[in-house]
Amino acid sequence: MSTTPLASLDVGRLEHWRTLCPTLHVDGWLDPPASDISDVDELVEQLRTEGYVNVPGVLEQSVFEPLRDCIATLHREGIPLAFAFVYDEFWLAFQGVSRFIEAALGKGYVALPDFWVWHLTASEQASGFAPHRDRVQPTLEADNSPHSLTVWLPFSDATPLNGCIYVLPAHRDERFRRRVWDGPDNTKVEKPQDIRALPARAGSLLAWNQAILHWGGRASSRAQVPRTSAAFEFQRGDRPPFNEPLLDPQRIPSFPERLGLIGKQVLQYRHMYPLAPDVERVAIELRDRFMPHVVSAIGPVSPRIEPQHQPHQASNNRLPEQEPQDGPAEPSAPTEQPRKSPLIDSRRLRESMARRLFRRSVATGNITLPAVPSMIDEYVTMCDQVFAAVGSRFNAEELAHLRSVIEGQLAKAYASSQRSTVTISYDAPIGPTLNYTLRAEWKTIAATYHDWIATREPPLFGTQPDARVWALANEAADPRTHRILEIGAGTGRNALALARRGHPVDVAELTPKFAEMIRSDAERESLEVRVLQRDIFSTTDDLRQDYRLIVLSEVVPEFRSTQELRSLFELAARCLAPDGRLVFNAFLAQPEYTPDQAARELGEQMYTSIFTWPEVSTAAAQLPLELVADDSVHEYEKAHLPEGAWPPTSWYAGWITGIDVFDVDPEECPIEMRWLVYRKTG
């Protein structure tokens, strides 16, 4: 198995790092570099108004050039770039701009354990982070004074050709007026002309509040130099932590602490930069081994850490338990009578021990679920239980924020496709902290079935034609005059069988691979099958108007609205010959059951869109179509398929009874798939 260079490097040995970049220092006790920042009050005012600042000429060339060269070395050696923070000079660079950070965040500001490093090569594939807001919870005062800040330092010239930063200025962003930064479309730009590019010379200072929409551009092969930069996040000292542990920005962590923090960074940004397994293993080892030793700054009381368990004050780079004692303490006489021992409650003690046990756990995971917006309560409850199980019990405020984030991603995914998911990724290091991210993903129906072809064993839908379709076709004495249209033919098990019987068959198939398979099989057998690879409802210009039978098998369960059902009936009324038949199967609710929105949404995700009888009747209203047959798919197919052909697939019998949506016995299920046959009366 191949490994990355990091796997063979003893990252815990100082000499490795000193040899790798000999001009830089580890635990070298250097002073912060001088910086040239003029009117900080003017910069802070710009930060409030536009949400960002871009200040040229802050760091000297002698400061940023060694950092640029170090990052290039790490990139060349294949070492994750966050390891640049092994070296003192990267911490010192951000200390060098502390005058501005203090003006923006106030005295006593603290550093967050959030930093990153970039090296974008002159390549069409290289790009910075996609459009995002660093935090979507409220991080601003009413006048847009920030509670937290991202500081970004370029060590090479950042230009549009090598992926400079782009922002939507705060005063051009409608969300700053509404004071809502999360939810659907929170990265959408209504007026692209409002976007502002921020090219920056090496040694500049860029900073932005964490609500502003921003991103790194895509690089070009025409770029003259790579874009090399680093960022660090900070927050006010009088606000609850946005991440933990908070760090003293004027203290450089010890070498072991840096390794723990670097491991944490590599893991918490893996949703942006996927990790090789060996890199992930090293990062987890560093985080688990060294993060418990990271000395925290004295900060505000965290909503998730009891006051008596707040971090200790950092002192001369020692851990609290290493502090020297002034000498043996003199015993003192007791001033009060000993307290009476409390009543021991074994159950409560056991529960308290369990809380401590779980807080020592280290957990990472991904939970991927179908996107069902109306079941938001179930998503939140699941996350609450999972997070609590790994030692991170959310309070009401945190659960409310989690709910709003999940709601936004669910709505985004579900609106895009009924083949959509939301992935919840979480990372819980030792302690009560838990980091999580959400990602919405979706596919088209065509892409979904293409994946079926690539990953599932055939036959995908069975080998025999549907018994109900076959029975209707057999009513024709002369198949050659009985033209058939099948919509959504899949692998062609109906269409090809009907063509072999002698019927001229037209097929409308949305999935390109299915259309190709049917066309190939028909040509090989010299069957009269015409294949239309498209959405059947986009136009009827190439359809005939003398079809004797129109077939939709397992297609209506993909519909998302009664309007699609109406479109089907209108197509049948237009394209069927007089006395022709329309046959389709659909999931129908029992008369005494009215599906709510959650059932409908989950049904769509399970290939089981649900309709009611009144909805079907309304969709067919005032068209020359009459219902002439209504049969249970389960009962009809089981009774009429050839011997050995039932069930067509391993999943078919359960699916058509509706239990993919409702986890109950089939007899208790409030929906069922039924065959409906309509006759054209005109």
Coordinates of C-alpha atoms in Angstrom, one line a residue, residues 157-481:
D157 CA 1.5 38.2 -4.4
A158 CA -2.2 37.2 -4.5
T159 CA -3.7 38.0 -7.9
P160 CA -6.8 37.0 -9.9
L161 CA -4.7 34.6 -11.8
N162 CA -3.4 32.7 -8.8
G163 CA -6.6 32.6 -6.7
C164 CA -6.8 35.8 -4.7
I165 CA -9.6 36.4 -2.2
Y166 CA -13.0 37.5 -3.3
V167 CA -15.7 39.0 -1.0
L168 CA -19.2 40.3 -1.1
P169 CA -18.8 43.5 1.0
A170 CA -21.0 43.6 4.0
H171 CA -22.8 46.8 2.9
R172 CA -23.7 45.1 -0.4
D173 CA -25.0 41.9 1.3
E174 CA -28.7 41.8 2.0
R175 CA -28.1 39.3 4.9
F176 CA -26.3 41.9 6.9
R177 CA -29.5 44.0 6.8
R178 CA -31.6 41.0 7.8
R179 CA -29.1 39.8 10.4
V180 CA -29.4 36.2 9.2
W181 CA -26.3 34.4 7.8
D182 CA -27.4 30.8 7.7
G183 CA -30.1 28.9 5.9
P184 CA -30.7 28.2 2.2
D185 CA -28.8 30.2 -0.4
N186 CA -26.6 31.9 2.2
T187 CA -23.8 31.8 -0.4
K188 CA -25.9 33.1 -3.2
V189 CA -24.9 36.5 -4.8
E190 CA -27.9 38.3 -6.2
K191 CA -25.8 41.0 -8.0
P192 CA -22.5 39.6 -9.2
Q193 CA -21.2 43.2 -9.9
D194 CA -21.1 43.6 -6.1
I195 CA -18.4 41.0 -5.8
R196 CA -15.0 42.5 -5.0
A197 CA -11.6 41.0 -5.8
L198 CA -8.9 41.5 -3.2
P199 CA -5.5 41.2 -4.9
A200 CA -2.8 41.7 -2.4
R201 CA 1.0 42.1 -2.4
A202 CA 3.1 39.8 -0.4
G203 CA 3.3 41.1 3.2
S204 CA -0.2 42.6 3.2
L205 CA -2.8 42.1 6.0
L206 CA -6.3 41.0 5.0
A207 CA -8.9 40.5 7.7
W208 CA -12.7 40.1 7.6
N209 CA -15.5 39.5 10.0
Q210 CA -16.7 35.9 10.1
A211 CA -20.2 36.6 8.7
I212 CA -18.9 38.0 5.4
L213 CA -19.3 35.9 2.2
H214 CA -15.9 35.2 0.7
W215 CA -13.9 32.6 -1.2
G216 CA -10.6 31.9 -2.8
G217 CA -10.6 32.2 -6.6
R218 CA -9.5 29.5 -9.1
A219 CA -5.9 29.7 -10.2
S220 CA -4.7 29.7 -13.8
S221 CA -1.9 28.1 -15.6
R222 CA -0.9 31.6 -16.6
A223 CA -0.2 32.6 -13.0
Q224 CA 3.3 33.8 -12.5
V225 CA 3.7 32.6 -9.0
P226 CA 1.8 30.3 -6.6
R227 CA -0.5 31.9 -4.1
T228 CA 1.0 31.2 -0.7
S229 CA -0.8 32.3 2.5
A230 CA -1.9 31.5 6.0
A231 CA -4.9 32.4 8.1
F232 CA -5.7 32.5 11.8
E233 CA -8.9 33.2 13.6
F234 CA -9.4 35.3 16.7
Q235 CA -12.3 36.3 19.0
R236 CA -13.2 38.8 21.7
G237 CA -12.1 37.7 25.2
D238 CA -15.5 38.5 26.7
R239 CA -17.5 36.2 24.5
P240 CA -18.2 32.4 24.8
P241 CA -15.7 30.4 22.8
F242 CA -16.5 29.7 19.2
N243 CA -14.1 26.8 19.4
E244 CA -11.9 25.4 22.2
P245 CA -9.4 25.6 23.6
L246 CA -8.9 29.3 23.4
L247 CA -5.3 30.3 23.1
D248 CA -3.2 33.2 24.5
P249 CA -2.3 35.1 21.2
Q250 CA 0.9 36.5 22.8
R251 CA 2.2 33.0 23.8
I252 CA 3.7 30.6 21.3
P253 CA 2.6 27.0 22.2
S254 CA 5.3 24.5 23.0
F255 CA 6.4 22.1 20.4
P256 CA 4.1 19.2 21.7
E257 CA 1.2 21.6 21.9
R258 CA 1.7 22.8 18.3
L259 CA 1.7 19.2 17.1
G260 CA -1.7 18.6 18.9
L261 CA -3.1 21.8 17.4
I262 CA -1.9 20.9 13.9
G263 CA -3.4 17.5 14.2
K264 CA -6.7 19.1 15.1
Q265 CA -6.5 21.5 12.1
V266 CA -5.8 18.7 9.6
L267 CA -8.9 16.8 10.9
Q268 CA -11.3 19.7 11.2
Y269 CA -10.6 20.9 7.6
R270 CA -10.8 17.5 6.0
H271 CA -14.2 18.3 4.6
M272 CA -12.3 20.8 2.4
Y273 CA -9.2 18.8 1.8
P274 CA -9.8 15.0 1.9
L275 CA -7.1 13.0 3.7
A276 CA -5.1 10.0 2.7
P277 CA -5.7 7.2 5.3
D278 CA -2.1 7.4 6.7
V279 CA -2.3 11.2 7.0
E280 CA -5.6 10.9 8.9
R281 CA -4.0 8.3 11.2
V282 CA -1.1 10.6 12.0
A283 CA -3.4 13.6 12.6
I284 CA -5.6 11.6 14.9
E285 CA -2.6 10.4 16.8
L286 CA -1.2 13.9 17.2
R287 CA -4.5 15.3 18.3
D288 CA -5.2 12.6 20.8
R289 CA -1.7 12.5 22.2
F290 CA -1.0 16.2 22.5
M291 CA -4.2 18.2 22.6
P292 CA -4.8 17.4 26.2
H293 CA -1.6 19.3 27.0
V294 CA -2.5 22.5 25.2
V295 CA -2.5 25.4 27.6
S296 CA -5.7 27.5 27.3
A297 CA -6.0 31.2 27.7
I298 CA -8.2 32.4 30.5
G299 CA -11.4 33.1 28.6
P300 CA -15.1 33.6 29.3
V301 CA -17.0 30.8 30.8
S302 CA -17.9 28.4 28.1
P303 CA -21.5 27.3 27.8
R304 CA -20.3 23.7 27.7
I305 CA -17.7 23.8 30.5
E306 CA -18.6 24.3 34.1
P307 CA -16.8 27.3 35.7
Q308 CA -14.8 25.0 38.0
H309 CA -13.4 23.2 35.0
Q310 CA -12.3 26.3 33.0
P311 CA -8.7 26.1 31.6
H312 CA -5.8 27.2 33.8
Q313 CA -3.9 30.4 33.2
A314 CA -0.8 29.8 31.0
S315 CA 2.5 30.5 32.7
N316 CA 6.0 30.4 31.2
N317 CA 5.0 27.6 28.9
R318 CA 4.4 25.2 31.7
L319 CA 1.3 23.0 32.2
P320 CA -0.6 23.9 35.4
E321 CA 0.6 20.8 37.2
Q322 CA 4.2 21.8 36.5
E323 CA 4.0 25.1 38.3
P324 CA 6.7 25.3 41.0
Q325 CA 5.6 25.6 44.6
D326 CA 6.7 28.5 46.8
G327 CA 7.5 26.0 49.6
P328 CA 5.7 23.7 52.0
A329 CA 2.5 25.1 53.2
E330 CA 2.1 25.7 56.9
P331 CA -0.7 23.7 58.5
S332 CA -3.5 25.8 59.8
A333 CA -5.9 25.1 62.6
P334 CA -9.4 24.3 61.6
T335 CA -11.7 27.2 61.8
E336 CA -15.0 25.3 61.7
Q337 CA -16.4 21.9 62.5
P338 CA -16.0 19.3 59.7
R339 CA -19.1 19.1 57.5
K340 CA -21.3 16.1 57.8
S341 CA -20.7 13.7 54.9
P342 CA -23.4 13.9 52.2
L343 CA -25.7 11.1 51.6
I344 CA -24.1 8.8 49.0
D345 CA -26.2 8.3 45.9
S346 CA -24.6 5.4 44.0
R347 CA -26.7 5.9 40.9
R348 CA -25.9 9.6 40.6
L349 CA -22.2 8.9 41.1
R350 CA -22.2 6.3 38.4
E351 CA -23.9 8.7 36.0
S352 CA -21.2 11.4 36.8
M353 CA -18.5 8.8 36.2
A354 CA -20.1 8.0 32.8
R355 CA -20.1 11.7 31.9
R356 CA -16.4 11.8 32.6
L357 CA -15.7 8.6 30.7
F358 CA -17.5 9.8 27.6
R359 CA -15.7 13.2 27.7
R360 CA -12.5 11.2 27.4
S361 CA -13.7 9.6 24.2
V362 CA -12.4 10.6 20.8
A363 CA -15.0 10.2 18.1
T364 CA -15.3 11.1 14.4
G365 CA -18.1 10.1 12.1
N366 CA -20.4 10.8 9.2
I367 CA -24.1 10.3 9.2
T368 CA -25.8 10.4 5.7
L369 CA -29.5 10.5 5.5
P370 CA -32.2 11.2 2.9
A371 CA -33.3 14.8 2.9
V372 CA -36.8 15.0 4.4
P373 CA -37.3 18.6 5.6
S374 CA -40.6 17.9 7.5
M375 CA -38.8 15.3 9.7
I376 CA -36.4 18.0 11.1
D377 CA -37.3 17.0 14.7
E378 CA -36.0 13.5 14.1
Y379 CA -32.7 14.8 12.7
V380 CA -32.1 17.0 15.7
T381 CA -33.0 14.3 18.2
M382 CA -30.7 11.8 16.5
C383 CA -27.8 14.3 16.5
D384 CA -28.5 15.2 20.1
Q385 CA -28.3 11.6 21.1
V386 CA -25.2 10.8 19.1
F387 CA -23.3 13.9 20.3
A388 CA -24.3 13.2 23.9
A389 CA -23.2 9.6 23.5
V390 CA -19.6 10.8 22.7
G391 CA -19.6 13.2 25.7
S392 CA -21.0 16.4 24.2
R393 CA -24.4 17.3 25.5
F394 CA -25.8 20.4 23.6
N395 CA -27.7 23.0 25.5
A396 CA -30.9 24.6 24.2
E397 CA -29.2 27.4 22.4
E398 CA -26.8 25.0 20.6
L399 CA -29.6 22.7 19.7
A400 CA -31.5 25.6 18.2
H401 CA -28.6 26.6 16.1
L402 CA -28.0 23.0 15.0
R403 CA -31.7 22.8 14.0
S404 CA -31.4 25.9 11.9
V405 CA -28.3 24.6 10.1
I406 CA -29.9 21.2 9.4
E407 CA -33.2 22.9 8.2
G408 CA -31.3 25.0 5.7
Q409 CA -29.4 22.0 4.3
L410 CA -32.5 19.8 4.1
A411 CA -34.4 22.4 2.3
K412 CA -31.6 23.0 -0.2
A413 CA -31.1 19.2 -0.9
Y414 CA -34.8 18.3 -1.1
A415 CA -35.6 21.2 -3.4
S416 CA -32.9 20.1 -5.8
S417 CA -33.9 16.4 -6.2
Q418 CA -35.8 13.5 -4.6
R419 CA -32.5 11.7 -4.8
S420 CA -30.8 13.9 -2.2
T421 CA -29.0 13.5 1.1
V422 CA -27.6 15.4 4.0
T423 CA -24.3 14.3 5.5
I424 CA -23.6 15.3 9.1
S425 CA -19.8 15.1 9.9
Y426 CA -18.7 15.4 13.5
D427 CA -15.3 15.4 15.2
A428 CA -15.2 15.2 19.0
P429 CA -11.7 15.4 20.6
I430 CA -11.1 14.7 24.2
G431 CA -13.3 17.0 26.3
P432 CA -16.8 18.5 25.8
T433 CA -16.0 20.1 22.5
L434 CA -17.6 18.8 19.3
N435 CA -17.2 20.2 15.8
Y436 CA -19.8 19.4 13.2
T437 CA -20.4 20.3 9.5
L438 CA -23.4 19.6 7.2
R439 CA -23.3 19.0 3.5
A440 CA -26.2 18.7 1.1
E441 CA -25.8 16.5 -2.0
W442 CA -28.1 15.4 -4.7
K443 CA -28.3 13.5 -8.0
T444 CA -30.7 13.5 -10.9
I445 CA -32.9 10.5 -11.5
A446 CA -30.9 9.7 -14.6
A447 CA -27.6 9.8 -12.6
T448 CA -29.2 7.6 -9.9
Y449 CA -30.1 4.9 -12.4
H450 CA -26.7 5.2 -14.0
D451 CA -25.2 4.3 -10.6
W452 CA -27.6 1.4 -10.4
I453 CA -26.2 0.0 -13.6
A454 CA -22.6 0.4 -12.4
T455 CA -23.1 -1.1 -8.9
R456 CA -26.0 -3.5 -8.9
E457 CA -26.2 -7.0 -10.2
P458 CA -28.7 -7.5 -13.1
P459 CA -31.5 -7.9 -13.7
L460 CA -32.3 -4.6 -12.1
F461 CA -36.1 -4.8 -12.5
G462 CA -36.7 -8.5 -13.3
T463 CA -36.6 -10.4 -16.6
Q464 CA -40.3 -10.8 -17.4
P465 CA -42.8 -8.2 -18.6
D466 CA -45.3 -7.0 -16.1
A467 CA -48.3 -9.4 -16.1
R468 CA -50.8 -6.5 -16.2
V469 CA -49.1 -5.0 -19.2
W470 CA -48.9 -8.4 -20.9
A471 CA -52.6 -9.0 -20.4
L472 CA -53.6 -5.7 -22.0
A473 CA -51.3 -6.3 -24.9
N474 CA -52.8 -9.8 -25.5
E475 CA -56.2 -8.3 -26.0
A476 CA -55.0 -7.2 -29.4
A477 CA -55.8 -9.8 -32.1
D478 CA -53.2 -8.4 -34.5
P479 CA -50.1 -6.9 -32.6
R480 CA -48.9 -5.3 -35.8
T481 CA -51.7 -2.8 -35.7

